[in-house]
Coordinates of C-alpha atoms in Angstrom, one line a residue:
Chain E
X1 CA 22.4 9.7 -8.1
X2 CA 20.3 11.3 -5.5
X3 CA 18.7 9.2 -3.1
X4 CA 15.2 9.9 -3.7
X5 CA 15.4 9.0 -7.4
X6 CA 17.8 6.2 -5.8
X7 CA 14.1 5.0 -3.3
X8 CA 11.3 5.4 -6.2
X9 CA 14.0 3.4 -8.5
X10 CA 14.5 0.7 -6.1
X11 CA 10.4 1.0 -5.2
X12 CA 10.0 0.6 -8.7
X13 CA 11.5 -2.2 -10.1
X14 CA 10.4 -4.1 -6.8
X15 CA 7.2 -3.4 -7.1
X16 CA 7.6 -4.4 -10.9
X17 CA 8.5 -7.8 -10.4
X18 CA 5.0 -8.7 -8.4
X19 CA 2.6 -6.6 -11.3
X20 CA 4.6 -9.3 -13.4
X21 CA 2.5 -11.1 -16.2
X22 CA 0.2 -13.7 -14.9
X23 CA -0.7 -11.4 -11.7
X24 CA -4.3 -11.2 -10.8
X25 CA -4.8 -7.6 -12.4
X26 CA -6.2 -6.0 -9.3
X27 CA -4.0 -7.4 -6.4
X28 CA -1.2 -5.9 -9.3
X29 CA -2.5 -2.3 -9.5
X30 CA -3.6 -2.1 -5.3
X31 CA 0.4 -2.6 -5.1
X32 CA 1.3 -0.3 -7.1
X33 CA -1.7 2.3 -5.8
X34 CA 0.1 1.7 -2.0
X35 CA 3.5 2.4 -3.1
X36 CA 3.1 5.3 -5.9
X37 CA 3.5 7.9 -5.8
X38 CA 4.6 8.1 -1.9
X39 CA 5.4 10.1 1.4
X40 CA 8.9 11.4 2.2
X41 CA 10.5 8.7 1.9
X42 CA 12.0 9.3 5.8
X43 CA 13.6 5.8 6.4
X44 CA 14.3 5.0 2.8
X45 CA 16.1 8.1 3.3
X46 CA 16.8 7.3 6.6
X47 CA 19.0 3.7 5.8
X48 CA 20.9 5.5 2.1
X49 CA 21.9 8.2 4.7
X50 CA 23.7 5.8 7.5
X51 CA 24.7 2.9 4.0
X52 CA 26.5 6.0 3.0
X53 CA 28.4 7.3 6.2
X54 CA 29.6 3.6 6.6
X55 CA 31.2 3.6 3.2
X56 CA 28.8 2.4 0.8
X57 CA 29.9 -0.4 -1.2
X58 CA 27.2 -2.4 -2.2
X59 CA 24.9 0.3 -3.7
X60 CA 22.8 -2.2 -4.9
X61 CA 22.6 -4.1 -1.4
X62 CA 21.0 -0.7 0.6
X63 CA 19.1 0.0 -2.1
X64 CA 17.0 -2.9 -1.4
X65 CA 17.4 -2.6 2.1
X66 CA 16.6 1.5 1.3
X67 CA 12.9 -0.5 -0.8
X68 CA 12.2 -3.3 1.8
X69 CA 12.0 -0.9 4.7
X70 CA 9.4 1.4 2.9
X71 CA 7.7 -1.7 1.2
X72 CA 6.8 -2.8 4.3
X73 CA 5.6 0.7 5.8
X74 CA 3.4 0.2 3.0
X75 CA 1.7 -2.4 4.0
X76 CA 1.1 -1.3 8.0
X77 CA -0.5 1.6 6.4
X78 CA -3.0 -0.4 4.1
X79 CA -3.9 -2.6 7.0
X80 CA -3.9 -0.3 9.4
X81 CA -6.6 1.2 7.9
X82 CA -8.1 -1.7 7.4
X83 CA -12.1 -0.9 8.8
X84 CA -10.9 -3.6 11.8
X85 CA -8.2 -1.3 12.8
X86 CA -8.7 2.6 11.9
X87 CA -11.3 2.3 9.0
X88 CA -10.1 5.3 7.5
X89 CA -10.7 6.5 4.2
X90 CA -7.8 8.8 3.2
X91 CA -4.1 8.0 3.3
X92 CA -2.1 10.7 1.4
X93 CA -4.5 12.8 -0.3
X94 CA -6.4 9.9 -1.6
X95 CA -8.5 6.8 -1.2
X96 CA -7.4 4.1 0.6
X97 CA -6.8 1.2 -0.6
X98 CA -9.6 -0.9 0.8
X99 CA -11.7 2.0 -0.5
X100 CA -10.8 1.9 -3.4
X101 CA -10.3 -2.3 -4.1
X102 CA -12.3 -3.6 -1.7
X103 CA -11.5 -5.1 1.6
X104 CA -10.1 -8.0 1.0
X105 CA -6.8 -7.2 -1.9
X106 CA -6.9 -4.3 1.0
X107 CA -5.8 -7.5 3.6
X108 CA -3.9 -9.2 0.1
X109 CA -2.1 -6.4 -1.0
X110 CA -1.1 -5.6 2.3
X111 CA 0.5 -9.5 2.5
X112 CA 2.2 -9.4 -1.1
X113 CA 3.9 -6.2 0.4
X114 CA 5.6 -7.3 3.1
X115 CA 6.5 -11.2 1.1
X116 CA 8.2 -8.6 -2.2
X117 CA 10.2 -6.4 1.3
X118 CA 12.2 -9.7 1.8
X119 CA 12.4 -10.9 -2.0
X120 CA 14.0 -7.5 -2.5
X121 CA 16.3 -8.7 0.0
X122 CA 17.1 -11.6 -2.0
X123 CA 17.3 -10.1 -4.8
X124 CA 19.7 -8.1 -4.2
X125 CA 21.8 -10.0 -2.3
X126 CA 24.1 -11.1 -5.8
X127 CA 27.4 -9.2 -4.3
X128 CA 27.3 -10.0 -0.4
X129 CA 25.9 -13.1 0.0
X130 CA 27.0 -13.3 4.0
X131 CA 24.9 -10.4 4.5
X132 CA 21.2 -11.7 3.9
X133 CA 21.4 -13.3 7.2
X134 CA 21.5 -10.6 8.7
X135 CA 19.3 -7.6 6.5
X136 CA 16.6 -11.0 6.8
X137 CA 16.4 -11.5 10.2
X138 CA 16.4 -7.0 10.7
X139 CA 13.3 -6.1 8.3
X140 CA 11.8 -9.7 10.6
X141 CA 12.6 -8.4 14.1
X142 CA 10.6 -4.7 12.8
X143 CA 8.3 -6.1 11.6
X144 CA 6.2 -9.2 13.4
X145 CA 6.6 -9.8 16.8
X146 CA 7.9 -9.7 20.0
X147 CA 8.3 -5.8 19.0
X148 CA 8.1 -5.4 15.5
X149 CA 4.8 -3.3 14.2
X150 CA 2.8 -6.4 13.9
X151 CA 2.7 -6.2 18.1
X152 CA 2.7 -2.6 17.9
X153 CA -0.1 -2.3 16.2
X154 CA -1.7 -5.7 18.5
X155 CA -0.8 -3.7 22.0
X156 CA -4.1 -2.2 20.7
X157 CA -6.3 -4.7 21.3
X158 CA -5.3 -5.2 25.4
X159 CA -6.7 -3.5 27.9
X160 CA -3.7 -2.5 29.4
X161 CA -0.7 -1.0 27.4
X162 CA 2.7 -0.6 27.6
X163 CA 3.2 2.5 25.9
X164 CA 6.5 2.4 26.1
X165 CA 6.0 -0.6 24.6
X166 CA 3.3 0.1 22.2
X167 CA 5.1 2.7 20.4
X168 CA 8.6 1.7 19.7
X169 CA 7.3 -1.2 18.7
X170 CA 4.4 0.8 16.3
X171 CA 6.8 3.5 15.1
X172 CA 10.5 3.3 16.6
X173 CA 10.7 0.0 15.0
X174 CA 10.9 1.0 11.6
X175 CA 13.9 3.6 11.8
X176 CA 15.8 1.8 13.7
X177 CA 15.4 -1.1 11.2
X178 CA 16.7 2.0 9.1
X179 CA 19.5 2.9 11.0
X180 CA 20.3 -1.2 11.5
X181 CA 19.7 -2.5 8.1
X182 CA 21.6 0.6 6.6
X183 CA 25.0 0.0 8.5
X184 CA 24.2 -3.9 7.5
X185 CA 24.0 -2.9 4.2
X186 CA 27.2 -1.4 4.2
X187 CA 29.0 -3.9 5.7
X188 CA 29.5 -2.5 9.6
X189 CA 28.1 -3.5 12.9
X190 CA 23.9 -2.5 12.3
X191 CA 24.0 -2.8 16.8
X192 CA 25.4 0.1 17.4
X193 CA 22.8 2.4 14.6
X194 CA 20.3 1.4 17.4
X195 CA 20.0 4.5 19.6
X196 CA 19.9 6.8 16.2
X197 CA 17.5 4.9 14.9
X198 CA 15.1 4.8 18.6
X199 CA 15.4 8.5 18.7
X200 CA 14.2 9.7 15.7
X201 CA 11.4 7.4 15.9
X202 CA 10.4 9.0 18.7
X203 CA 11.1 11.8 17.7
X204 CA 8.9 11.3 14.0
X205 CA 6.4 9.9 16.9
X206 CA 5.8 13.9 18.7
X207 CA 6.0 15.1 15.6
X208 CA 3.3 12.9 13.9
X209 CA 1.3 14.0 17.1
X210 CA 1.4 17.0 16.4
X211 CA 0.5 17.1 13.1
X212 CA -2.7 15.4 14.3
X213 CA -3.5 18.0 16.8
X214 CA -2.8 20.9 15.5
X215 CA -3.2 21.0 11.4
X216 CA -5.4 20.5 9.5
X217 CA -6.8 17.4 6.4
X218 CA -5.4 19.1 3.9
X219 CA -2.3 19.4 5.0
X220 CA -1.5 15.8 6.6
X221 CA -3.9 14.5 3.4
X222 CA -6.1 12.4 6.3
X223 CA -7.7 13.2 8.6
X224 CA -6.8 15.0 11.5
X225 CA -7.9 14.2 14.8
X226 CA -7.1 11.4 15.0
X227 CA -6.1 9.9 18.8
X228 CA -8.4 11.9 19.9
X229 CA -11.5 10.9 18.4
X230 CA -9.9 6.6 18.7
X231 CA -9.1 7.4 22.1
X232 CA -4.5 7.0 21.2
X233 CA -2.1 8.9 23.3
X234 CA -1.2 11.9 22.2
X235 CA 1.8 13.9 23.0
X236 CA 0.8 17.2 21.6
X237 CA -2.8 16.5 23.4
X238 CA -0.5 15.8 26.4
X239 CA 2.3 18.7 26.9
X240 CA 0.7 21.5 24.9
X241 CA 2.1 22.4 20.9
X242 CA 5.0 23.9 23.0
X243 CA 5.9 21.4 24.9
X244 CA 5.6 18.6 22.2
X245 CA 8.2 20.9 19.8
X246 CA 10.5 21.0 22.4
X247 CA 10.4 17.8 23.5
X248 CA 10.7 17.3 19.6
X249 CA 14.7 19.8 19.4
X250 CA 15.5 17.7 22.6
X251 CA 14.7 14.2 21.4
X252 CA 17.0 15.5 17.9
X253 CA 20.1 16.5 19.2
X254 CA 20.0 12.9 20.9
X255 CA 20.1 11.8 18.5
X256 CA 22.6 13.9 16.4
X257 CA 24.7 12.7 19.9
X258 CA 23.8 8.5 19.0
X259 CA 25.6 8.6 15.8
X260 CA 28.8 6.0 16.0
X261 CA 32.1 6.3 14.7
X262 CA 31.9 6.1 10.5
X263 CA 33.9 7.5 7.6
X264 CA 30.7 10.5 7.3
X265 CA 29.8 11.7 10.8
X266 CA 29.9 15.0 9.9
X267 CA 27.6 14.5 6.4
X268 CA 25.4 12.4 8.2
X269 CA 25.0 14.9 11.7
X270 CA 23.6 17.8 9.0
X271 CA 21.5 15.4 7.0
X272 CA 20.0 13.8 10.7
X273 CA 19.2 17.7 11.3
X274 CA 17.3 18.5 8.6
X275 CA 15.3 15.3 7.6
X276 CA 14.3 15.9 11.0
X277 CA 13.0 19.5 10.3
X278 CA 10.1 17.0 7.2
X279 CA 9.0 15.4 10.1
X280 CA 6.2 19.1 10.6
X281 CA 4.2 20.2 7.7
X282 CA 5.2 23.6 7.0
X283 CA 3.4 25.4 9.2
X284 CA 4.9 24.1 12.1
X285 CA 8.2 24.0 11.1
X286 CA 7.4 27.5 10.9
X287 CA 6.5 27.6 14.8
X288 CA 9.2 25.9 15.8
X289 CA 12.3 28.0 13.6
Chain A
X1 CA 14.8 -38.4 14.9
X2 CA 11.4 -39.0 12.8
X3 CA 10.0 -36.4 10.5
X4 CA 6.6 -35.3 12.0
X5 CA 8.5 -34.6 15.6
X6 CA 10.7 -32.6 13.5
X7 CA 8.6 -30.4 12.1
X8 CA 6.8 -29.3 15.4
X9 CA 9.5 -29.0 17.1
X10 CA 11.0 -26.2 14.4
X11 CA 7.6 -25.2 15.1
X12 CA 7.4 -24.9 18.1
X13 CA 11.0 -23.3 18.7
X14 CA 9.9 -21.0 15.9
X15 CA 6.7 -19.8 17.3
X16 CA 8.4 -19.0 20.7
X17 CA 10.5 -17.2 19.1
X18 CA 7.4 -14.4 18.4
X19 CA 5.6 -15.4 22.2
X20 CA 8.8 -14.1 23.8
X21 CA 9.2 -11.5 26.4
X22 CA 7.7 -7.8 25.5
X23 CA 5.2 -9.7 22.8
X24 CA 1.4 -8.2 23.5
X25 CA -0.2 -11.5 24.7
X26 CA -2.9 -11.7 23.4
X27 CA -1.3 -11.7 19.5
X28 CA 1.2 -14.3 21.2
X29 CA -1.5 -16.5 22.5
X30 CA -3.1 -16.7 18.8
X31 CA 0.4 -17.7 16.8
X32 CA 0.3 -20.3 19.4
X33 CA -3.5 -21.3 18.3
X34 CA -3.2 -21.1 14.7
X35 CA -0.1 -23.0 14.6
X36 CA -0.9 -25.4 17.2
X37 CA -2.5 -28.6 17.0
X38 CA -1.6 -28.5 13.4
X39 CA -3.4 -30.5 10.9
X40 CA -1.0 -33.6 8.8
X41 CA 1.4 -31.1 8.4
X42 CA 1.6 -32.1 4.2
X43 CA 3.9 -29.9 2.3
X44 CA 6.5 -29.2 5.9
X45 CA 6.7 -33.4 5.3
X46 CA 7.1 -33.6 1.5
X47 CA 9.7 -30.7 2.3
X48 CA 11.7 -32.7 4.2
X49 CA 11.4 -36.2 2.5
X50 CA 12.8 -34.1 -0.4
X51 CA 15.5 -32.7 1.4
X52 CA 16.7 -35.8 2.3
X53 CA 16.4 -38.0 -1.0
X54 CA 19.0 -35.1 -1.6
X55 CA 21.3 -36.6 1.2
X56 CA 20.2 -33.6 3.8
X57 CA 23.5 -32.9 4.1
X58 CA 21.9 -29.3 6.9
X59 CA 18.9 -31.0 9.1
X60 CA 18.9 -27.8 10.5
X61 CA 17.9 -26.1 6.8
X62 CA 15.5 -28.3 5.3
X63 CA 13.7 -28.4 9.6
X64 CA 13.3 -24.4 8.8
X65 CA 12.6 -24.8 5.3
X66 CA 9.5 -27.3 6.5
X67 CA 9.0 -24.7 9.1
X68 CA 8.6 -21.4 6.6
X69 CA 6.1 -23.1 5.2
X70 CA 4.1 -24.3 7.2
X71 CA 4.4 -21.1 8.7
X72 CA 2.8 -19.0 6.1
X73 CA 0.3 -22.0 5.3
X74 CA -0.7 -21.2 8.6
X75 CA -1.0 -17.7 8.3
X76 CA -3.1 -17.9 4.4
X77 CA -5.6 -20.1 6.9
X78 CA -6.3 -17.5 8.9
X79 CA -6.5 -14.4 6.8
X80 CA -8.7 -16.8 4.2
X81 CA -11.0 -17.5 7.1
X82 CA -11.9 -13.9 7.7
X83 CA -15.3 -12.0 7.1
X84 CA -13.8 -10.5 4.0
X85 CA -13.6 -13.7 2.1
X86 CA -14.2 -17.1 2.8
X87 CA -16.0 -15.6 7.1
X88 CA -14.9 -19.9 8.2
X89 CA -16.7 -19.8 11.7
X90 CA -14.6 -23.7 12.5
X91 CA -10.7 -24.6 11.5
X92 CA -8.8 -27.4 12.4
X93 CA -11.9 -29.1 15.0
X94 CA -12.4 -25.4 16.4
X95 CA -13.2 -22.2 16.3
X96 CA -11.2 -19.7 14.1
X97 CA -8.7 -17.4 14.2
X98 CA -10.6 -13.8 14.3
X99 CA -13.8 -15.6 15.8
X100 CA -11.7 -16.5 18.7
X101 CA -9.1 -13.6 19.1
X102 CA -11.5 -10.5 17.2
X103 CA -10.8 -9.5 14.0
X104 CA -7.9 -6.7 14.4
X105 CA -5.8 -10.1 16.2
X106 CA -7.0 -12.3 13.0
X107 CA -5.0 -10.2 10.5
X108 CA -1.9 -9.3 13.0
X109 CA -1.3 -13.1 13.6
X110 CA -1.2 -13.9 9.6
X111 CA 0.5 -11.5 9.1
X112 CA 3.1 -11.7 11.3
X113 CA 4.0 -15.3 10.7
X114 CA 4.3 -14.4 7.1
X115 CA 7.2 -12.1 8.8
X116 CA 8.8 -15.5 10.8
X117 CA 8.4 -17.3 8.4
X118 CA 11.5 -15.7 7.2
X119 CA 12.4 -15.3 9.7
X120 CA 13.3 -18.9 10.9
X121 CA 15.0 -19.3 7.3
X122 CA 17.1 -16.4 8.2
X123 CA 18.2 -17.6 12.0
X124 CA 19.3 -21.3 10.4
X125 CA 21.2 -19.7 8.0
X126 CA 24.4 -19.9 10.0
X127 CA 25.9 -23.4 8.6
X128 CA 25.0 -22.9 4.1
X129 CA 24.2 -18.4 4.3
X130 CA 24.6 -18.7 0.8
X131 CA 21.8 -20.9 0.2
X132 CA 19.3 -18.6 2.1
X133 CA 18.6 -16.3 -1.0
X134 CA 17.8 -18.9 -3.4
X135 CA 15.3 -20.3 -0.4
X136 CA 14.2 -16.8 0.2
X137 CA 13.1 -16.1 -3.2
X138 CA 11.9 -19.2 -3.6
X139 CA 9.1 -18.9 -0.5
X140 CA 8.7 -15.4 -1.8
X141 CA 7.1 -16.8 -5.1
X142 CA 5.0 -19.3 -3.3
X143 CA 3.6 -16.7 -1.1
X144 CA 2.7 -13.4 -2.9
X145 CA 2.6 -12.4 -6.3
X146 CA 2.8 -12.7 -9.2
X147 CA 1.7 -16.7 -9.1
X148 CA 1.6 -17.2 -4.8
X149 CA -1.1 -17.7 -1.9
X150 CA -2.0 -13.9 -1.8
X151 CA -1.7 -13.9 -6.2
X152 CA -4.3 -17.2 -6.1
X153 CA -6.5 -15.4 -3.5
X154 CA -6.2 -12.3 -5.1
X155 CA -8.2 -14.4 -8.0
X156 CA -11.7 -14.4 -6.5
X157 CA -11.7 -10.8 -6.1
X158 CA -11.5 -10.8 -10.2
X159 CA -14.5 -11.4 -12.7
X160 CA -12.4 -13.0 -15.2
X161 CA -10.1 -15.5 -13.9
X162 CA -7.5 -18.1 -15.6
X163 CA -8.8 -21.4 -13.5
X164 CA -5.7 -23.0 -14.3
X165 CA -3.4 -19.6 -12.8
X166 CA -5.7 -20.0 -9.0
X167 CA -5.5 -23.0 -8.2
X168 CA -2.0 -23.1 -8.7
X169 CA -0.8 -20.1 -7.1
X170 CA -3.7 -20.4 -4.7
X171 CA -2.7 -24.2 -3.8
X172 CA 0.3 -25.6 -6.2
X173 CA 2.3 -22.3 -4.9
X174 CA 2.8 -23.9 -1.6
X175 CA 3.5 -27.5 -2.4
X176 CA 5.8 -26.7 -5.6
X177 CA 8.0 -24.5 -2.6
X178 CA 8.0 -27.2 -0.1
X179 CA 10.1 -29.3 -3.1
X180 CA 12.5 -27.1 -4.1
X181 CA 13.2 -25.5 -0.6
X182 CA 13.6 -28.9 0.7
X183 CA 15.6 -29.8 -2.7
X184 CA 17.6 -26.0 -2.1
X185 CA 17.9 -26.5 1.8
X186 CA 20.0 -29.9 0.8
X187 CA 22.1 -27.6 -1.5
X188 CA 19.9 -29.7 -4.8
X189 CA 19.3 -27.9 -7.9
X190 CA 15.4 -26.8 -6.9
X191 CA 13.3 -25.9 -10.7
X192 CA 13.9 -29.8 -11.5
X193 CA 12.1 -30.5 -8.6
X194 CA 9.3 -28.3 -10.2
X195 CA 7.4 -30.4 -11.6
X196 CA 7.1 -32.8 -8.2
X197 CA 5.3 -30.1 -6.0
X198 CA 2.8 -29.0 -8.8
X199 CA 1.7 -32.2 -9.6
X200 CA 0.8 -33.2 -5.5
X201 CA -1.1 -29.3 -5.8
X202 CA -3.0 -30.2 -8.1
X203 CA -4.0 -33.8 -7.0
X204 CA -4.6 -32.2 -3.2
X205 CA -7.0 -29.9 -4.9
X206 CA -8.8 -32.3 -6.1
X207 CA -8.8 -34.9 -3.0
X208 CA -10.3 -31.2 -1.1
X209 CA -12.5 -31.1 -3.5
X210 CA -13.4 -34.2 -3.2
X211 CA -13.8 -33.9 0.9
X212 CA -16.2 -30.7 0.0
X213 CA -18.1 -32.6 -1.5
X214 CA -18.1 -36.4 0.3
X215 CA -17.7 -35.9 4.2
X216 CA -19.1 -34.4 6.9
X217 CA -18.0 -31.9 8.8
X218 CA -17.2 -33.7 11.7
X219 CA -15.0 -35.4 9.5
X220 CA -12.6 -32.5 7.8
X221 CA -13.1 -29.9 10.7
X222 CA -14.6 -27.0 8.8
X223 CA -18.2 -26.9 6.9
X224 CA -17.9 -28.9 4.6
X225 CA -20.1 -27.9 1.2
X226 CA -18.2 -24.3 1.3
X227 CA -17.3 -24.3 -2.4
X228 CA -21.5 -25.3 -3.6
X229 CA -22.2 -22.2 -1.0
X230 CA -19.6 -19.6 -2.2
X231 CA -19.9 -20.5 -5.8
X232 CA -16.6 -21.8 -6.2
X233 CA -15.3 -24.2 -9.2
X234 CA -15.1 -28.2 -7.5
X235 CA -13.5 -31.0 -9.7
X236 CA -15.9 -33.3 -7.6
X237 CA -18.9 -31.5 -8.5
X238 CA -17.6 -31.8 -12.0
X239 CA -16.6 -35.2 -12.2
X240 CA -18.4 -36.9 -10.3
X241 CA -17.0 -39.3 -7.1
X242 CA -14.9 -41.6 -9.7
X243 CA -14.1 -39.2 -11.9
X244 CA -12.4 -37.3 -8.9
X245 CA -10.8 -40.0 -7.4
X246 CA -9.6 -42.0 -10.3
X247 CA -8.1 -38.0 -11.8
X248 CA -6.2 -37.6 -8.1
X249 CA -4.6 -41.7 -8.7
X250 CA -3.6 -40.0 -12.1
X251 CA -1.4 -37.1 -10.7
X252 CA -0.5 -39.0 -7.9
X253 CA 1.7 -42.0 -10.5
X254 CA 2.3 -38.3 -12.7
X255 CA 3.3 -36.9 -9.8
X256 CA 5.8 -40.0 -8.7
X257 CA 6.9 -39.7 -12.6
X258 CA 8.4 -36.4 -12.0
X259 CA 10.5 -37.0 -9.0
X260 CA 14.4 -36.2 -10.4
X261 CA 17.3 -38.9 -10.3
X262 CA 18.7 -38.7 -6.5
X263 CA 20.0 -40.6 -4.2
X264 CA 17.4 -41.5 -2.1
X265 CA 14.4 -41.9 -5.1
X266 CA 13.1 -45.2 -4.2
X267 CA 12.6 -44.4 -0.7
X268 CA 11.3 -40.8 -2.3
X269 CA 8.6 -42.7 -4.7
X270 CA 7.3 -45.6 -1.4
X271 CA 6.8 -42.2 0.9
X272 CA 5.0 -40.0 -1.9
X273 CA 2.2 -42.7 -2.8
X274 CA 2.0 -43.2 1.4
X275 CA 1.2 -39.4 1.7
X276 CA -0.9 -38.9 -1.5
X277 CA -3.6 -41.5 -0.5
X278 CA -3.6 -39.1 2.7
X279 CA -4.7 -36.1 1.0
X280 CA -8.4 -37.9 1.5
X281 CA -9.8 -38.9 5.1
X282 CA -10.2 -42.9 5.8
X283 CA -14.0 -42.1 4.1
X284 CA -13.0 -42.1 1.5
X285 CA -9.1 -44.1 1.4
X286 CA -11.5 -47.5 1.1
X287 CA -13.4 -45.9 -1.6
X288 CA -9.7 -45.5 -3.7
X289 CA -8.9 -48.4 -2.3

């Protein structure tokens, strides 16, 4: 089955569990709203690509890992959009969760999605129970403190910000989780896979900065120009569009060079190149070509 | 080592991990602030008591389970106190996290504590890796949707509230987690232990309602009379102080009767009776005697 379908099916199963009978109806509705329809599902696709390159001997486990990463990503979007952070009105072409369901349900939706990510890993641990400890630890490292997405967001509350710690935690952590958890779910040693995820996370950050500076709201599904509004650093503003596109290309080549030896290395290289191009919206892909 | 010291040591280790070098300083400070000094640590004590009654063959595992439950409890307090929920100024005799550190850090502190709870389980899974899946699932059930504390809090956003679903999820879920996870951490079948936790959760809810109605702020470390202010149901307001104390006694006896056969049953019965008395503040213990 094709990756996109495996991911949607795994996410649907996970969310169905959380919206089971007995769930408070608004929360159940908000959980599905926050996860579907998704964006490009870049992180879970990367996770499945790495698992496949490592042999993917437990497809249920790799699908659960991919779904867990995406659930955590959705949780972070819901919380980042809250009034006390970005106060964002739109996400993926529709009102954000706190606009549609109110702030209390938005806080709880994020909380419940974090929990669901870990539960999803545990429910798939049947065939290879010993892999679960590693997967939970890797997901936790990408999610919490000192270096996960919660820590990344918390750097915005500091007076003196470490820009590299900030970007590595806020964006890089989940990309690194995608590669290391893809490997771990297939029974491979995860750490050699971290550099690939980190490079792709940095590339994604540059692409996101380009979208913010160079695209219209209609194309990216959320307000453009937010970094300037919120006073956040932006690679495209610093380097110009051409400089940022060049940096994106260099990071993609570095990522491909960082792929460890594995059975499916040739196919994975090709996939990484395709996926990295999808980081950019269509209007910028033409410029980068 | 005595339970109280085991719990504080396990919590200290868990929090130390999250505040490791590289963590954003405010978040790291807020994490420790939210966990220390604690209250009576009723849930982790219950978890260790059940583990001991079941033989406690893996003390690291039962300590991790106890710490994970308390971390989740602390996370729920931080989020419940937020302006969009209870808007509470005081907790455990000091300003709440959002008052002391601001709302963004309070949201992230709750998030990071939820993550840390699961990480803490994974880090202790060395000796008995196969138990981890069950522990993660049991903790997830108590934390998320459809029936964990996030779901319990979400019932407050519903127009038509199921009072028993609400109280069972908001208070009962973590008490049930304490008993089932205590058993699971000692390698016993967890489900026969659920009823004990549920009875104690209900008893705690009645005691908490009594504290809210009958105690002064100085004694309970947070504002009194909040249920009336926020229009929430309260057993002591419905049944009167005597009626509520009688109900508390009946639930405690029911809890003791629900203890499954186990090696340490006699000691556990005595402990449950002592712990249930500690649900009440000193001024009401005299009345109940």
